[in-house]
mmCIF file of C-alpha atoms in Angstrom:
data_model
loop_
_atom_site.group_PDB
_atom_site.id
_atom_site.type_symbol
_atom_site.label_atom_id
_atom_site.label_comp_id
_atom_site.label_asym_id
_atom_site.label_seq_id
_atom_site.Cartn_x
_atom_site.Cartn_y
_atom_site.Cartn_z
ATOM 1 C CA UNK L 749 0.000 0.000 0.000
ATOM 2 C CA UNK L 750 3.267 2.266 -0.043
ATOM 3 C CA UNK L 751 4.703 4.410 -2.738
ATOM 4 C CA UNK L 752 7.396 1.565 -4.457
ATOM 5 C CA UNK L 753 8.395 3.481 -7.746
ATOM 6 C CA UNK L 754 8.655 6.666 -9.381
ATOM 7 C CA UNK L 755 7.608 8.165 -12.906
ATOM 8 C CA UNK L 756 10.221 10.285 -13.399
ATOM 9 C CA UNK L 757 8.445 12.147 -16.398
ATOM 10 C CA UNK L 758 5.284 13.541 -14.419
ATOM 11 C CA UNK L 759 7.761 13.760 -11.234
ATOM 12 C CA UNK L 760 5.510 11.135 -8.696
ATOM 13 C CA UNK L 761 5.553 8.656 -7.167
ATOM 14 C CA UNK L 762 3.551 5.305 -7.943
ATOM 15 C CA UNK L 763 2.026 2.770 -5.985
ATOM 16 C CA UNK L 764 2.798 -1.187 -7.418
ATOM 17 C CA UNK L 765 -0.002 -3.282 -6.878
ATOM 18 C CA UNK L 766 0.532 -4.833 -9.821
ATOM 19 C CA UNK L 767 4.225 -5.002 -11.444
ATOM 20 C CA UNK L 768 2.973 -5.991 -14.645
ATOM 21 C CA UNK L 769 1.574 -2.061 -14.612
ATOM 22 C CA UNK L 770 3.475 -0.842 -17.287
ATOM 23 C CA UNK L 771 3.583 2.660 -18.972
ATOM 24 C CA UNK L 772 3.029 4.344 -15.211
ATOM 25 C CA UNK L 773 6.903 4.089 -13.778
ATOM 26 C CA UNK L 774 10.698 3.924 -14.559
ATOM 27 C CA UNK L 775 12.350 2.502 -11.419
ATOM 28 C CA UNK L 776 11.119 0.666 -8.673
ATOM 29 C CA UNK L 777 12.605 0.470 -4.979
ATOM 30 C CA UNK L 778 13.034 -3.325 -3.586
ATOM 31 C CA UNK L 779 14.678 -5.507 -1.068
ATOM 32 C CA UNK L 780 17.022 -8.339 -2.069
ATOM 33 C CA UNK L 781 19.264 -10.433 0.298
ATOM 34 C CA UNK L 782 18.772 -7.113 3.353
ATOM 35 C CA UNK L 783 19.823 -4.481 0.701
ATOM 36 C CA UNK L 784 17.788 -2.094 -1.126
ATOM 37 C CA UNK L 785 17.632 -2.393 -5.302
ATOM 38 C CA UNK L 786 16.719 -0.237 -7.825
ATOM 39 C CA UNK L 787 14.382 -2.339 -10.131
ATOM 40 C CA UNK L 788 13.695 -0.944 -13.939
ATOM 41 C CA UNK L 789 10.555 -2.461 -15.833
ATOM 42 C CA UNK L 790 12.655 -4.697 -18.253
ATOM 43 C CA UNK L 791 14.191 -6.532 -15.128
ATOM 44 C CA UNK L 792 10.544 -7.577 -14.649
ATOM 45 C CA UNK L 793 10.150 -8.603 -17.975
ATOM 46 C CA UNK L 794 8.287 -5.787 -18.797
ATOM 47 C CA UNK L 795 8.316 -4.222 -22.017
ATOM 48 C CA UNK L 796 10.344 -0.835 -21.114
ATOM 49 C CA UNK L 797 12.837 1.691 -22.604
ATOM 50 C CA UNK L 798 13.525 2.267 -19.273
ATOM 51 C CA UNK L 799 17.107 2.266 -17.701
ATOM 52 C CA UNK L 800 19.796 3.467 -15.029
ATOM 53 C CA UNK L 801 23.113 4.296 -15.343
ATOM 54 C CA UNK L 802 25.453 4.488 -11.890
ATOM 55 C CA UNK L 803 27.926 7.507 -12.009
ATOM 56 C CA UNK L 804 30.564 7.188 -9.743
ATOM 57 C CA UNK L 805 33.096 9.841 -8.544
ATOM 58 C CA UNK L 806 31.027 12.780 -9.522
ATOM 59 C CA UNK L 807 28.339 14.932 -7.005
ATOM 60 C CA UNK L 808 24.809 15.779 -7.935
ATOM 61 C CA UNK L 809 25.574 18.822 -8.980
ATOM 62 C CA UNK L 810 28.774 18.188 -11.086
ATOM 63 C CA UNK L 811 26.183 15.929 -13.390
ATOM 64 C CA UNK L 812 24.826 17.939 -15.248
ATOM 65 C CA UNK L 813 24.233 15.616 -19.020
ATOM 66 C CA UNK L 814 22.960 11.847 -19.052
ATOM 67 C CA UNK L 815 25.751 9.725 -20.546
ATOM 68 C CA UNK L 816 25.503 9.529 -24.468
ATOM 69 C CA UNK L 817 27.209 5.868 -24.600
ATOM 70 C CA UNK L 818 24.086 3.454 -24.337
ATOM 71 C CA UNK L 819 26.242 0.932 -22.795
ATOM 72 C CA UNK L 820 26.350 2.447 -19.848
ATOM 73 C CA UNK L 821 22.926 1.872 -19.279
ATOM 74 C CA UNK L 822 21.188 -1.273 -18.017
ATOM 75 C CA UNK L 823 17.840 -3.121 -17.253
ATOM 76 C CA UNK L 824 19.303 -4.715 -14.718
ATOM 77 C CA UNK L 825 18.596 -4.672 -10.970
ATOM 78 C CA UNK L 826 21.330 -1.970 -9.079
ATOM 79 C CA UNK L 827 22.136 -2.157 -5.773
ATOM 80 C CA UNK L 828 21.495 1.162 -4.265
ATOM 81 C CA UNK L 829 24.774 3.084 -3.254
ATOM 82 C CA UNK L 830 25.585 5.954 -1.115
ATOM 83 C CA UNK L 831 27.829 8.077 -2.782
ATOM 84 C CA UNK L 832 26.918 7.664 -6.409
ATOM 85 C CA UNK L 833 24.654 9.363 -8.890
ATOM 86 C CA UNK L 834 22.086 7.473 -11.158
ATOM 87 C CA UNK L 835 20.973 8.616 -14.230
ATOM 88 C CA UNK L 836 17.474 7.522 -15.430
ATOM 89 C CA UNK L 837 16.657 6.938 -18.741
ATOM 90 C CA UNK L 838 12.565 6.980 -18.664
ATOM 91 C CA UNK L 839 10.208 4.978 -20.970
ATOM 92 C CA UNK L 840 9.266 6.368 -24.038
ATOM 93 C CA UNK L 841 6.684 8.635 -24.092
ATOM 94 C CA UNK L 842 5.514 9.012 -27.324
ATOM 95 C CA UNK L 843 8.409 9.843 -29.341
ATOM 96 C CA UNK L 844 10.284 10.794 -26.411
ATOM 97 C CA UNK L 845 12.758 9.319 -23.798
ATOM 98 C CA UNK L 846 13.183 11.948 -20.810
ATOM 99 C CA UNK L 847 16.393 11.710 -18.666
ATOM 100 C CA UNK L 848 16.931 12.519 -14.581
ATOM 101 C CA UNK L 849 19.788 11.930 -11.966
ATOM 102 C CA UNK L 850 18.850 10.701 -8.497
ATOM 103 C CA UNK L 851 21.250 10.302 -5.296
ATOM 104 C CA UNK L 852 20.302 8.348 -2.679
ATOM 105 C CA UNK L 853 20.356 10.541 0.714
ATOM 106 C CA UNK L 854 19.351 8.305 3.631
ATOM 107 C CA UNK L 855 17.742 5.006 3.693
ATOM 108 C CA UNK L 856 16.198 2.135 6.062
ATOM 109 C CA UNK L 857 15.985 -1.638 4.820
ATOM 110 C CA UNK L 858 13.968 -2.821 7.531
ATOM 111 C CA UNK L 859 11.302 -0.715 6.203
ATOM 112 C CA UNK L 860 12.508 -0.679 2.772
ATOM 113 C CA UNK L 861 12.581 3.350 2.242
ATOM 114 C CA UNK L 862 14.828 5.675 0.577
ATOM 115 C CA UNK L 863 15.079 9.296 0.286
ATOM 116 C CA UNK L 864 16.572 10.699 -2.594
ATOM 117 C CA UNK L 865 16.958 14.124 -4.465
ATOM 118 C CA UNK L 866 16.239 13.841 -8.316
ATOM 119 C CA UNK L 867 16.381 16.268 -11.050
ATOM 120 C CA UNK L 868 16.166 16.583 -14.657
ATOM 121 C CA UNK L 869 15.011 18.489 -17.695
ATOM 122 C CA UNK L 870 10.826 18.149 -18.974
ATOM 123 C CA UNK L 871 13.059 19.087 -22.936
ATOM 124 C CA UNK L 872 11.700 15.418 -25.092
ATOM 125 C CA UNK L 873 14.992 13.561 -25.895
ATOM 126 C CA UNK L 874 17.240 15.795 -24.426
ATOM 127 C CA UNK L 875 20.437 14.697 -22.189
ATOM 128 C CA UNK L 876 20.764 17.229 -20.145
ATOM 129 C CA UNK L 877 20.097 16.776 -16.381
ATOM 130 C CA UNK L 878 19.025 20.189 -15.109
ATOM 131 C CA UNK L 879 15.795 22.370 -15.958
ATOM 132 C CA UNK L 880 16.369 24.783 -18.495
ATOM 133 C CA UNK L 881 16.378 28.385 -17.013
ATOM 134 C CA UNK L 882 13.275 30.342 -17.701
#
């Protein structure tokens, strides 16, 4: 009955009742073996675009453009780290993929929550990880 995943296109959080729920999120939070995973749709075997890159050695704020090389992204679960960035490639929307960074603040496995900061730009297709300026 808890918030377990995020659309990171309309910026909320979604509640899985259903996994098979496709089209509504981009990464789910989950507990494996007492740690805390980032789950995309694919690793479901969901139909997805959908994927997460981990940046290491680099702040929030230094990451400012999603990685161009498509190899760097995966389907596959992640095991949630303090200390590094994760970009999110979103599902396709249309004709459009949108992209955000996330870092993981502060978390507690027996409960399985995580708080995070994320941000990203609403610009279709576009790499870059912080709002354009008005």
């Amino acid at each position: 009955g808890l918030p377990s995943a995020f659309n990171f296109n309309r910026r909320q959080f979604v509640e899985i009742e259903n996994p098979g729920a496709t089209g509504n999120w981009d990464l789910a939070l989950d507990t494996r073996d007492g740690e805390l995973v980032f789950l995309m749709p694919g690793s479901m075997g969901i139909q997805s675009r959908a994927r997460i890159a981990k940046l290491e050695g680099a702040s929030f704020d230094e990451v400012r453009v999603a990685p161009a090389d498509t190899t760097a992204y995966t389907e596959n679960p992640e095991l949630v780290e303090f200390g590094s960035i994760y970009v999110i490639q979103t599902d396709q929307t249309g004709q459009c993929v949108y992209y955000s960074k996330i870092e993981p603040l502060e978390a507690d496995v027996t409960l399985g929550t995580l708080r995070l900061v994320h941000d990203g730009s609403p610009v279709c297709n576009s790499r870059d990880l912080v709002p354009p300026q008005d």
